[in-house]
Amino acid sequence: MTIPIYQVDAFARRPFAGNPAAVCPLSAWLPAETMQQIAAENNLAETAFFVPLSEADEADFHLRWFTPTFEIDLCGHATLATAHVLYTERGFAKPEIIFQSQSGPLRVRREADGRLVLDFPSRPPQPLAVAQYPAALLPSLGPGAAAPLAVLASRDLVVEFATAYEVLALRPDFAALADLGYIGLIATAPGGAGVDFVSRFFAPEVGVPEDPVTGSAHSTLIPFWAEKLGKTELFARQESARGGELWCRLRGSRVDIGGYAVTFLRGEIVL
């Protein structure tokens, strides 16, 4: 058996930036164990698998995402990468793609300049009192970390800092991070020079020590910063070593997350 595979740099306009994801088109689902093994072999933050749905379905494709160790319920950069593959490599012609997923229907539209816009659920975080902080939180931030302004939680733990410098300076303890009891930890702060907010994302528990650019984290960051800044359209940067740009909009219970993508690799998996 051979399976097509593409590697795409998502939330980037050039290779070697943004977040690399593998994308595997399938005609029918493989066993979950096999897809997990492929994701582990790829050793990228996520590998996306998709299958076409029939005309009777209310979506075009069913989409699933795997980290090297775990099937995840929502992934932004691999969804963006999958849409990019469909539009640029597989001849998909509609202006909008509808994916069915564990997180419900997800829509991706292509704008005139090639930017892809994800329509994702909004996941506002809820503040935690100091007494509710996980015991591993402060040690997990690493030596010399600044004191958080606030800690909040949704699927992920959100730690707000005063400045982008404090986010960039974090040197987290990954073993402690894995004991937090959340999928990941989002460190965030206001941006500068035209950037509304910055973030970093750590998820060692699911095999991703630091994710270069995390679309799903912005399902939580967009409602958080929209409320703090009093605006619904925001521009964000994820300040990993590779870095990524995200155009964001809050739409009530949904968020728009926009970005570019480039194909890095085309190949085949042989099983």
Backbone as CSV, one residue per row, in Angstrom:
resi,resn,N_x,N_y,N_z,CA_x,CA_y,CA_z,C_x,C_y,C_z
1,MET,0.844,-1.191,0.000,0.000,0.000,0.000,0.879,1.241,0.000
2,THR,0.509,2.229,-0.807,1.183,3.521,-0.773,0.158,4.607,-0.440
3,ILE,0.586,5.570,0.320,-0.267,6.674,0.760,0.432,7.982,0.410
4,PRO,-0.222,8.885,-0.300,0.418,10.180,-0.559,0.670,10.914,0.756
5,ILE,1.745,11.665,0.793,2.034,12.484,1.965,2.602,13.820,1.500
6,TYR,2.161,14.869,2.146,2.657,16.220,1.902,3.115,16.802,3.234
7,GLN,4.171,17.579,3.193,4.563,18.341,4.370,4.418,19.816,4.029
8,VAL,3.703,20.527,4.880,3.334,21.915,4.618,3.761,22.770,5.805
9,ASP,4.349,23.930,5.518,4.644,24.911,6.556,3.446,25.856,6.658
10,ALA,2.717,25.757,7.755,1.476,26.499,7.941,1.718,27.765,8.753
11,PHE,0.909,28.779,8.498,1.051,30.108,9.090,2.409,30.705,8.736
12,ALA,2.786,30.501,7.484,4.055,31.020,6.986,3.915,31.336,5.504
13,ARG,4.753,32.258,5.025,4.768,32.609,3.605,6.007,32.085,2.900
14,ARG,6.884,31.398,3.637,8.112,30.853,3.057,8.447,29.554,3.774
15,PRO,9.235,28.686,3.129,9.663,27.465,3.815,10.527,27.783,5.030
16,PHE,10.566,26.836,5.951,11.385,26.904,7.163,10.853,27.913,8.181
17,ALA,9.599,28.336,8.028,8.939,29.179,9.015,7.592,28.548,9.333
18,GLY,6.858,29.151,10.267,5.557,28.607,10.622,5.673,27.230,11.266
19,ASN,4.623,26.438,11.125,4.549,25.135,11.784,4.405,24.035,10.750
20,PRO,5.366,23.114,10.649,5.242,22.034,9.677,4.217,20.992,10.111
21,ALA,3.391,20.573,9.175,2.419,19.502,9.407,2.485,18.532,8.241
22,ALA,2.277,17.264,8.522,2.134,16.267,7.463,0.648,16.095,7.169
23,VAL,0.330,15.867,5.896,-1.050,15.691,5.462,-1.125,14.435,4.598
24,CYS,-2.026,13.518,4.942,-2.164,12.252,4.225,-3.597,12.091,3.714
25,PRO,-3.828,12.205,2.407,-5.154,11.910,1.855,-5.402,10.401,1.874
26,LEU,-6.594,9.999,2.284,-6.975,8.589,2.311,-8.292,8.412,1.567
27,SER,-8.489,7.225,0.983,-9.788,6.908,0.386,-10.734,6.319,1.421
28,ALA,-10.175,5.713,2.476,-10.948,5.163,3.598,-10.021,5.150,4.806
29,TRP,-10.623,5.125,5.993,-9.799,5.204,7.197,-8.899,3.983,7.356
30,LEU,-7.683,4.233,7.760,-6.797,3.188,8.253,-7.128,2.926,9.721
31,PRO,-6.685,1.805,10.281,-6.839,1.615,11.725,-6.173,2.765,12.479
32,ALA,-6.775,3.161,13.583,-6.225,4.269,14.368,-4.785,3.985,14.792
33,GLU,-4.491,2.722,15.103,-3.124,2.363,15.503,-2.134,2.653,14.380
34,THR,-2.530,2.377,13.130,-1.640,2.627,11.998,-1.425,4.128,11.798
35,MET,-2.504,4.915,11.908,-2.352,6.362,11.761,-1.471,6.923,12.870
36,GLN,-1.602,6.381,14.086,-0.740,6.836,15.176,0.717,6.485,14.919
37,GLN,0.958,5.299,14.342,2.331,4.910,14.026,2.923,5.815,12.940
38,ILE,2.115,6.174,11.948,2.588,7.082,10.905,2.941,8.443,11.515
39,ALA,2.085,8.944,12.404,2.361,10.229,13.047,3.637,10.163,13.883
40,ALA,3.840,9.057,14.579,5.068,8.899,15.365,6.290,8.853,14.458
41,GLU,6.160,8.164,13.322,7.274,8.080,12.364,7.582,9.448,11.767
42,ASN,6.522,10.229,11.460,6.747,11.575,10.922,7.419,12.482,11.942
43,ASN,7.054,12.293,13.228,7.653,13.049,14.329,7.498,14.555,14.149
44,LEU,6.352,14.973,13.619,5.978,16.386,13.561,4.913,16.643,14.621
45,ALA,4.649,17.909,14.898,3.646,18.219,15.925,2.324,17.542,15.594
46,GLU,1.918,17.565,14.315,0.683,16.893,13.909,0.813,16.289,12.519
47,THR,0.141,15.155,12.362,-0.118,14.580,11.052,-1.631,14.538,10.876
48,ALA,-2.121,15.098,9.770,-3.557,15.128,9.485,-3.896,14.052,8.467
49,PHE,-5.015,13.381,8.669,-5.554,12.394,7.733,-6.968,12.828,7.367
50,PHE,-7.314,12.726,6.087,-8.676,13.070,5.696,-9.208,12.075,4.679
51,VAL,-10.540,11.876,4.717,-11.229,11.014,3.755,-12.394,11.803,3.172
52,PRO,-12.739,11.570,1.909,-13.882,12.275,1.310,-15.193,11.746,1.860
53,LEU,-16.181,12.627,1.947,-17.528,12.243,2.347,-18.434,12.233,1.129
54,SER,-19.571,11.582,1.243,-20.481,11.456,0.113,-21.258,12.757,-0.084
55,GLU,-21.936,12.868,-1.211,-22.727,14.055,-1.499,-23.864,14.234,-0.499
56,ALA,-24.277,13.153,0.148,-25.365,13.235,1.125,-24.911,13.850,2.450
57,ASP,-23.602,13.904,2.674,-23.086,14.471,3.921,-23.074,15.988,3.846
58,GLU,-23.047,16.629,5.023,-23.033,18.080,5.090,-21.614,18.625,5.179
59,ALA,-20.661,17.847,4.753,-19.265,18.278,4.741,-18.578,17.636,3.541
60,ASP,-17.416,18.179,3.194,-16.662,17.643,2.060,-15.735,16.502,2.467
61,PHE,-15.154,16.603,3.672,-14.167,15.619,4.134,-14.306,15.431,5.637
62,HIS,-13.886,14.267,6.089,-13.730,14.008,7.513,-12.242,14.118,7.817
63,LEU,-11.904,14.830,8.898,-10.516,15.174,9.200,-10.172,14.740,10.618
64,ARG,-8.975,14.117,10.750,-8.469,13.725,12.069,-7.003,14.149,12.182
65,TRP,-6.566,14.361,13.435,-5.205,14.859,13.681,-4.524,14.009,14.748
66,PHE,-3.254,13.695,14.507,-2.474,12.898,15.458,-1.145,13.591,15.750
67,THR,-0.831,13.759,17.042,0.525,14.116,17.440,1.354,12.825,17.402
68,PRO,2.647,12.877,17.698,3.416,11.622,17.737,2.923,10.607,18.762
69,THR,2.117,11.046,19.739,1.692,10.125,20.797,0.198,10.092,21.054
70,PHE,-0.619,10.917,20.338,-1.978,11.157,20.826,-2.842,11.661,19.680
71,GLU,-4.102,11.160,19.581,-5.060,11.767,18.664,-5.701,12.955,19.362
72,ILE,-5.675,14.124,18.718,-6.119,15.363,19.355,-7.463,15.790,18.785
73,ASP,-8.223,16.586,19.564,-9.594,16.920,19.173,-9.688,18.137,18.269
74,LEU,-8.637,18.969,18.202,-8.679,20.175,17.383,-7.262,20.616,17.101
75,CYS,-6.970,20.906,15.845,-5.632,21.371,15.464,-5.760,22.384,14.342
76,GLY,-5.287,23.588,14.578,-5.418,24.647,13.588,-4.427,24.557,12.452
77,HIS,-3.127,24.397,12.785,-2.135,24.475,11.704,-2.248,23.291,10.754
78,ALA,-2.612,22.107,11.264,-2.759,20.960,10.370,-4.043,21.050,9.549
79,THR,-5.069,21.739,10.065,-6.262,22.004,9.258,-5.934,22.978,8.140
80,LEU,-5.191,24.032,8.466,-4.744,24.976,7.444,-3.906,24.258,6.391
81,ALA,-3.000,23.386,6.845,-2.145,22.635,5.921,-2.971,21.721,5.019
82,THR,-4.008,21.091,5.576,-4.857,20.202,4.782,-5.609,20.982,3.716
83,ALA,-6.150,22.143,4.097,-6.837,22.982,3.112,-5.870,23.425,2.014
84,HIS,-4.664,23.767,2.400,-3.654,24.159,1.411,-3.392,23.022,0.424
85,VAL,-3.254,21.796,0.927,-3.022,20.642,0.053,-4.204,20.448,-0.890
86,LEU,-5.412,20.549,-0.371,-6.580,20.355,-1.229,-6.641,21.400,-2.338
87,TYR,-6.343,22.643,-2.016,-6.430,23.710,-3.020,-5.261,23.689,-4.004
88,THR,-4.058,23.432,-3.528,-2.882,23.586,-4.397,-2.367,22.279,-4.988
89,GLU,-2.709,21.144,-4.359,-2.157,19.862,-4.798,-3.213,18.885,-5.301
90,ARG,-4.479,19.024,-4.865,-5.488,18.009,-5.138,-6.652,18.526,-5.971
91,GLY,-6.593,19.776,-6.441,-7.574,20.280,-7.392,-8.924,20.650,-6.820
92,PHE,-9.037,20.846,-5.508,-10.312,21.253,-4.922,-10.651,22.666,-5.405
93,ALA,-11.894,22.878,-5.849,-12.230,24.136,-6.537,-13.256,25.002,-5.827
94,LYS,-13.951,24.483,-4.816,-14.942,25.312,-4.131,-14.247,26.428,-3.345
95,PRO,-14.926,27.561,-3.129,-14.303,28.636,-2.356,-14.179,28.321,-0.875
96,GLU,-14.901,27.307,-0.411,-14.877,26.947,1.005,-14.852,25.431,1.142
97,ILE,-14.058,24.948,2.081,-14.009,23.520,2.407,-14.705,23.327,3.751
98,ILE,-15.511,22.286,3.864,-16.132,21.935,5.145,-15.566,20.592,5.594
99,PHE,-14.921,20.592,6.757,-14.397,19.375,7.362,-15.292,18.972,8.517
100,GLN,-15.611,17.672,8.610,-16.244,17.144,9.804,-15.126,16.650,10.724
101,SER,-15.256,16.930,12.030,-14.170,16.601,12.950,-14.727,16.297,14.331
102,GLN,-13.850,15.919,15.251,-14.260,15.706,16.639,-14.790,16.988,17.269
103,SER,-14.399,18.129,16.728,-14.861,19.420,17.245,-16.006,19.987,16.420
104,GLY,-16.701,19.138,15.674,-17.819,19.586,14.859,-17.372,20.050,13.487
105,PRO,-18.272,20.672,12.718,-17.904,21.137,11.377,-16.906,22.294,11.454
106,LEU,-15.878,22.216,10.636,-14.867,23.271,10.541,-14.805,23.733,9.088
107,ARG,-14.923,25.032,8.891,-14.911,25.597,7.546,-13.587,26.328,7.307
108,VAL,-13.082,26.202,6.087,-11.888,26.937,5.676,-12.194,27.599,4.339
109,ARG,-12.032,28.899,4.270,-12.261,29.600,3.008,-10.940,30.179,2.497
110,ARG,-10.860,30.289,1.194,-9.665,30.845,0.560,-9.962,32.258,0.081
111,GLU,-9.166,33.221,0.514,-9.342,34.602,0.099,-8.575,34.866,-1.194
112,ALA,-8.829,36.029,-1.796,-8.287,36.324,-3.126,-6.766,36.305,-3.157
113,ASP,-6.119,36.695,-2.060,-4.651,36.736,-2.044,-4.018,35.417,-1.637
114,GLY,-4.839,34.373,-1.478,-4.324,33.068,-1.115,-4.334,32.770,0.370
115,ARG,-4.651,33.770,1.191,-4.732,33.502,2.621,-5.899,32.561,2.893
116,LEU,-5.688,31.608,3.793,-6.717,30.667,4.200,-7.242,31.080,5.569
117,VAL,-8.555,31.006,5.745,-9.183,31.451,6.993,-9.947,30.281,7.603
118,LEU,-9.550,29.899,8.820,-10.210,28.838,9.565,-11.387,29.415,10.337
119,ASP,-12.522,28.744,10.292,-13.694,29.073,11.094,-13.747,28.043,12.223
120,PHE,-13.311,28.450,13.428,-13.150,27.536,14.554,-14.071,27.935,15.707
121,PRO,-14.320,27.004,16.632,-15.089,27.364,17.829,-14.298,28.314,18.713
122,SER,-15.006,29.225,19.383,-14.401,30.080,20.399,-14.399,29.325,21.723
123,ARG,-13.246,29.325,22.401,-13.117,28.621,23.680,-12.598,29.594,24.738
124,PRO,-13.437,30.508,25.222,-12.950,31.507,26.186,-12.408,30.837,27.441
125,PRO,-11.273,31.314,27.947,-10.733,30.735,29.180,-11.402,31.339,30.408
126,GLN,-11.432,30.572,31.488,-12.020,31.032,32.743,-10.911,31.285,33.766
127,PRO,-10.965,32.409,34.483,-9.901,32.722,35.449,-9.822,31.672,36.560
128,LEU,-8.596,31.423,37.006,-8.364,30.547,38.147,-7.871,31.386,39.324
129,ALA,-8.390,31.112,40.499,-7.837,31.709,41.715,-6.495,31.055,42.016
130,VAL,-5.674,31.741,42.786,-4.338,31.210,43.105,-4.459,29.820,43.715
131,ALA,-5.463,29.605,44.539,-5.642,28.303,45.183,-5.965,27.197,44.185
132,GLN,-6.404,27.586,42.986,-6.743,26.598,41.957,-5.573,26.294,41.021
133,TYR,-4.469,26.991,41.168,-3.334,26.737,40.281,-2.856,25.302,40.461
134,PRO,-2.558,24.593,39.360,-1.916,23.285,39.522,-0.608,23.431,40.292
135,ALA,-0.318,22.449,41.129,0.894,22.530,41.952,2.156,22.663,41.113
136,ALA,2.140,22.085,39.908,3.340,22.098,39.059,3.485,23.387,38.252
137,LEU,2.498,24.317,38.335,2.507,25.452,37.416,3.749,26.316,37.551
138,LEU,3.980,26.883,38.723,5.098,27.823,38.851,6.442,27.136,38.591
139,PRO,6.700,25.919,39.109,7.952,25.245,38.735,8.063,24.977,37.233
140,SER,6.925,24.734,36.562,6.973,24.403,35.137,7.436,25.577,34.281
141,LEU,7.275,26.803,34.764,7.657,27.979,33.978,9.166,28.144,33.875
142,GLY,9.918,27.466,34.740,11.368,27.466,34.626,12.034,28.541,35.462
143,PRO,13.357,28.447,35.574,14.093,29.375,36.432,14.021,30.808,35.903
144,GLY,13.845,31.757,36.832,13.857,33.163,36.459,12.598,33.656,35.783
145,ALA,11.548,32.835,35.696,10.317,33.258,35.025,9.657,34.397,35.796
146,ALA,9.097,35.338,35.058,8.361,36.432,35.674,7.083,35.903,36.315
147,ALA,6.578,36.644,37.277,5.316,36.263,37.916,4.154,36.500,36.957
148,PRO,3.263,35.542,36.790,2.105,35.741,35.907,1.178,36.831,36.416
149,LEU,0.565,37.550,35.487,-0.487,38.493,35.849,-1.785,37.765,36.151
150,ALA,-2.044,36.684,35.414,-3.276,35.920,35.588,-3.062,34.526,35.034
151,VAL,-3.851,33.584,35.553,-3.858,32.211,35.049,-5.316,31.846,34.781
152,LEU,-5.570,31.295,33.596,-6.929,30.951,33.178,-6.894,29.557,32.568
153,ALA,-8.073,28.991,32.337,-8.112,27.635,31.802,-9.282,27.452,30.852
154,SER,-9.024,26.737,29.771,-10.047,26.148,28.908,-9.567,24.725,28.655
155,ARG,-9.439,24.295,27.390,-8.779,23.006,27.158,-7.336,23.071,27.634
156,ASP,-6.711,24.232,27.407,-5.324,24.478,27.783,-5.264,25.446,28.957
157,LEU,-4.137,25.490,29.622,-3.887,26.463,30.671,-3.300,27.717,30.024
158,VAL,-3.825,28.893,30.367,-3.377,30.170,29.812,-2.684,30.958,30.916
159,VAL,-1.438,31.371,30.663,-0.683,32.161,31.626,-0.387,33.513,30.984
160,GLU,-0.919,34.580,31.576,-0.736,35.929,31.036,0.452,36.603,31.714
161,PHE,1.313,37.197,30.892,2.465,37.956,31.385,2.318,39.419,30.983
162,ALA,3.130,40.274,31.597,3.016,41.711,31.368,3.596,42.135,30.030
163,THR,4.662,41.466,29.578,5.362,41.903,28.364,5.722,40.721,27.485
164,ALA,5.913,41.008,26.206,6.356,39.982,25.269,7.734,39.457,25.654
165,TYR,8.576,40.317,26.218,9.915,39.874,26.635,9.822,38.742,27.653
166,GLU,8.873,38.862,28.601,8.733,37.818,29.615,8.311,36.488,29.001
167,VAL,7.502,36.533,27.957,7.122,35.303,27.246,8.331,34.728,26.520
168,LEU,9.082,35.570,25.836,10.256,35.107,25.089,11.320,34.535,26.009
169,ALA,11.404,35.047,27.245,12.458,34.627,28.167,12.175,33.299,28.853
170,LEU,10.980,32.753,28.705,10.636,31.510,29.392,11.542,30.360,28.954
171,ARG,12.025,29.612,29.941,12.779,28.386,29.706,12.110,27.290,30.528
172,PRO,10.986,26.740,30.017,10.136,25.892,30.866,10.774,24.548,31.211
173,ASP,10.284,23.989,32.296,10.639,22.642,32.729,9.601,21.699,32.116
174,PHE,10.001,20.962,31.088,9.032,20.156,30.347,8.484,18.998,31.180
175,ALA,9.289,18.454,32.066,8.779,17.371,32.919,7.664,17.889,33.823
176,ALA,7.842,19.079,34.373,6.800,19.661,35.222,5.570,20.029,34.397
177,LEU,5.779,20.522,33.166,4.647,20.868,32.304,3.749,19.662,32.043
178,ALA,4.351,18.493,31.922,3.576,17.283,31.633,2.682,16.882,32.797
179,ASP,2.898,17.475,33.981,2.095,17.139,35.156,0.991,18.152,35.438
180,LEU,0.750,19.091,34.519,-0.227,20.145,34.785,-1.678,19.645,34.731
181,GLY,-1.935,18.584,33.967,-3.295,18.102,33.830,-4.079,18.753,32.713
182,TYR,-3.389,19.474,31.814,-4.003,20.103,30.647,-3.271,19.635,29.392
183,ILE,-3.946,19.753,28.225,-3.291,19.396,26.965,-2.022,20.210,26.780
184,GLY,-2.102,21.527,27.022,-0.942,22.372,26.827,-0.991,23.600,27.704
185,LEU,0.102,24.356,27.691,0.195,25.631,28.394,0.453,26.718,27.369
186,ILE,-0.378,27.772,27.395,-0.232,28.927,26.528,0.335,30.068,27.356
187,ALA,1.493,30.581,26.975,2.043,31.792,27.586,1.763,32.943,26.636
188,THR,1.217,34.049,27.155,0.796,35.135,26.276,1.007,36.485,26.940
189,ALA,1.113,37.524,26.101,1.324,38.893,26.576,0.949,39.846,25.454
190,PRO,0.765,41.135,25.760,0.537,42.107,24.687,1.724,42.151,23.741
191,GLY,1.454,42.469,22.475,2.521,42.613,21.496,2.935,44.073,21.369
192,GLY,3.628,44.373,20.293,4.062,45.734,20.012,4.281,45.888,18.528
193,ALA,4.432,47.131,18.068,4.720,47.413,16.657,3.723,46.741,15.727
194,GLY,2.430,47.000,15.976,1.389,46.471,15.110,0.915,45.079,15.441
195,VAL,1.452,44.457,16.487,1.037,43.117,16.918,0.191,43.267,18.174
196,ASP,-1.027,42.728,18.144,-1.922,42.874,19.292,-1.525,41.984,20.461
197,PHE,-1.115,40.753,20.174,-0.671,39.876,21.256,0.287,38.829,20.709
198,VAL,1.117,38.308,21.612,2.066,37.253,21.266,1.780,36.044,22.149
199,SER,2.301,34.903,21.742,2.111,33.694,22.548,3.216,32.694,22.267
200,ARG,3.336,31.733,23.178,4.086,30.488,22.964,3.210,29.362,23.502
201,PHE,3.434,28.141,22.980,2.569,27.016,23.352,3.435,25.792,23.617
202,PHE,3.214,25.175,24.781,3.993,24.008,25.204,3.038,22.854,25.510
203,ALA,3.318,21.661,24.952,2.431,20.510,25.178,3.240,19.216,25.228
204,PRO,4.188,19.097,26.168,5.009,17.874,26.213,4.214,16.617,26.519
205,GLU,3.046,16.768,27.185,2.245,15.588,27.535,1.770,14.845,26.297
206,VAL,1.596,15.560,25.163,1.155,14.906,23.927,2.281,14.867,22.899
207,GLY,3.537,14.957,23.367,4.674,14.771,22.486,5.121,16.006,21.741
208,VAL,4.679,17.202,22.171,5.042,18.451,21.485,5.629,19.407,22.525
209,PRO,6.939,19.350,22.782,7.516,20.215,23.820,7.177,21.697,23.613
210,GLU,7.521,22.256,22.447,7.052,23.593,22.083,6.556,23.549,20.651
211,ASP,5.305,23.967,20.455,4.703,23.974,19.128,5.049,25.288,18.431
212,PRO,5.518,25.239,17.176,5.919,26.486,16.515,4.788,27.492,16.333
213,VAL,3.609,27.036,15.863,2.442,27.916,15.715,1.208,27.052,15.969
214,THR,0.311,27.529,16.830,-0.786,26.685,17.314,-2.121,27.360,17.024
215,GLY,-2.779,26.935,15.948,-4.064,27.521,15.611,-5.101,27.298,16.686
216,SER,-5.189,26.077,17.236,-6.236,25.771,18.214,-6.091,26.609,19.475
217,ALA,-4.860,26.967,19.851,-4.673,27.824,21.020,-5.333,29.181,20.826
218,HIS,-5.438,29.615,19.579,-6.045,30.919,19.306,-7.572,30.878,19.415
219,SER,-8.166,29.681,19.466,-9.584,29.588,19.820,-9.823,30.124,21.229
220,THR,-8.793,30.039,22.058,-8.851,30.566,23.420,-8.273,31.980,23.504
221,LEU,-7.182,32.229,22.791,-6.529,33.537,22.876,-7.367,34.656,22.257
222,ILE,-8.075,34.375,21.170,-8.838,35.437,20.503,-9.934,36.008,21.409
223,PRO,-10.808,35.184,22.007,-11.802,35.786,22.903,-11.173,36.466,24.114
224,PHE,-10.073,35.927,24.618,-9.402,36.531,25.770,-8.897,37.931,25.431
225,TRP,-8.147,38.069,24.330,-7.567,39.367,23.987,-8.604,40.316,23.389
226,ALA,-9.621,39.790,22.716,-10.679,40.666,22.204,-11.357,41.397,23.356
227,GLU,-11.612,40.691,24.459,-12.234,41.333,25.609,-11.284,42.329,26.265
228,LYS,-10.012,41.942,26.421,-9.056,42.831,27.089,-8.786,44.101,26.276
229,LEU,-8.716,43.968,24.970,-8.337,45.094,24.123,-9.542,45.842,23.567
230,GLY,-10.738,45.289,23.730,-11.935,45.958,23.258,-12.027,46.046,21.742
231,LYS,-11.589,44.986,21.057,-11.644,44.955,19.595,-11.853,43.525,19.150
232,THR,-12.447,43.338,17.991,-12.742,41.984,17.515,-11.801,41.524,16.410
233,GLU,-11.026,42.410,15.817,-10.042,42.029,14.811,-8.651,42.274,15.374
234,LEU,-7.824,41.231,15.334,-6.508,41.301,15.962,-5.470,40.633,15.073
235,PHE,-4.235,41.073,15.209,-3.109,40.439,14.529,-2.183,39.869,15.601
236,ALA,-1.797,38.609,15.444,-1.030,37.907,16.463,0.235,37.300,15.880
237,ARG,1.223,37.140,16.753,2.440,36.400,16.411,2.682,35.343,17.469
238,GLN,3.035,34.142,17.010,3.508,33.120,17.938,5.022,33.153,17.902
239,GLU,5.639,33.387,19.059,7.060,33.711,19.109,7.926,32.491,19.400
240,SER,7.747,31.443,18.606,8.650,30.297,18.667,9.894,30.614,17.848
241,ALA,10.828,29.664,17.798,12.031,29.871,16.997,11.686,30.059,15.524
242,ARG,10.673,29.360,15.017,10.264,29.495,13.616,9.325,30.684,13.412
243,GLY,8.452,30.914,14.362,7.550,32.057,14.325,6.406,31.881,13.343
244,GLY,5.302,32.576,13.606,4.153,32.509,12.714,3.249,33.707,12.899
245,GLU,2.494,34.034,11.832,1.587,35.176,11.818,0.151,34.693,11.685
246,LEU,-0.759,35.308,12.467,-2.156,34.906,12.448,-3.046,36.147,12.428
247,TRP,-3.977,36.184,11.476,-4.978,37.240,11.382,-6.249,36.716,12.043
248,CYS,-6.727,37.397,13.072,-7.741,36.849,13.965,-8.985,37.739,14.004
249,ARG,-10.141,37.094,14.185,-11.401,37.825,14.324,-12.316,37.032,15.254
250,LEU,-12.944,37.746,16.195,-13.948,37.127,17.060,-15.316,37.345,16.455
251,ARG,-16.102,36.256,16.329,-17.463,36.313,15.780,-18.405,35.575,16.732
252,GLY,-18.607,36.140,17.906,-19.505,35.502,18.861,-18.947,34.178,19.347
253,SER,-19.651,33.083,19.041,-19.213,31.765,19.496,-18.192,31.120,18.560
254,ARG,-17.765,31.850,17.531,-16.783,31.341,16.569,-15.630,32.340,16.448
255,VAL,-14.497,31.855,15.955,-13.358,32.726,15.667,-12.861,32.435,14.257
256,ASP,-12.342,33.467,13.595,-11.631,33.314,12.334,-10.136,33.374,12.625
257,ILE,-9.393,32.423,12.063,-7.941,32.374,12.224,-7.348,32.263,10.824
258,GLY,-6.704,33.317,10.358,-6.198,33.352,8.993,-4.687,33.237,8.923
259,GLY,-4.205,32.620,7.849,-2.768,32.513,7.636,-2.458,31.943,6.271
260,TYR,-1.189,31.977,5.924,-0.694,31.451,4.659,-0.018,30.101,4.888
261,ALA,0.282,29.402,3.800,0.950,28.101,3.898,1.737,27.847,2.622
262,VAL,2.800,27.053,2.745,3.627,26.685,1.593,3.928,25.191,1.655
263,THR,3.921,24.537,0.485,4.275,23.117,0.408,5.785,22.977,0.479
264,PHE,6.238,22.093,1.357,7.674,21.822,1.485,8.057,20.492,0.842
265,LEU,7.160,19.485,0.909,7.537,18.132,0.493,6.330,17.420,-0.100
266,ARG,6.560,16.645,-1.156,5.575,15.733,-1.710,6.195,14.344,-1.764
267,GLY,5.447,13.319,-1.342,6.030,11.977,-1.368,4.993,10.892,-1.182
268,GLU,5.465,9.680,-0.852,4.599,8.520,-0.624,5.079,7.771,0.610
269,ILE,4.113,7.275,1.367,4.379,6.339,2.443,4.156,4.943,1.891
270,VAL,5.050,4.028,2.157,4.940,2.647,1.699,4.707,1.755,2.906
271,LEU,3.579,1.069,2.932,3.230,0.174,4.045,3.131,-1.261,3.565
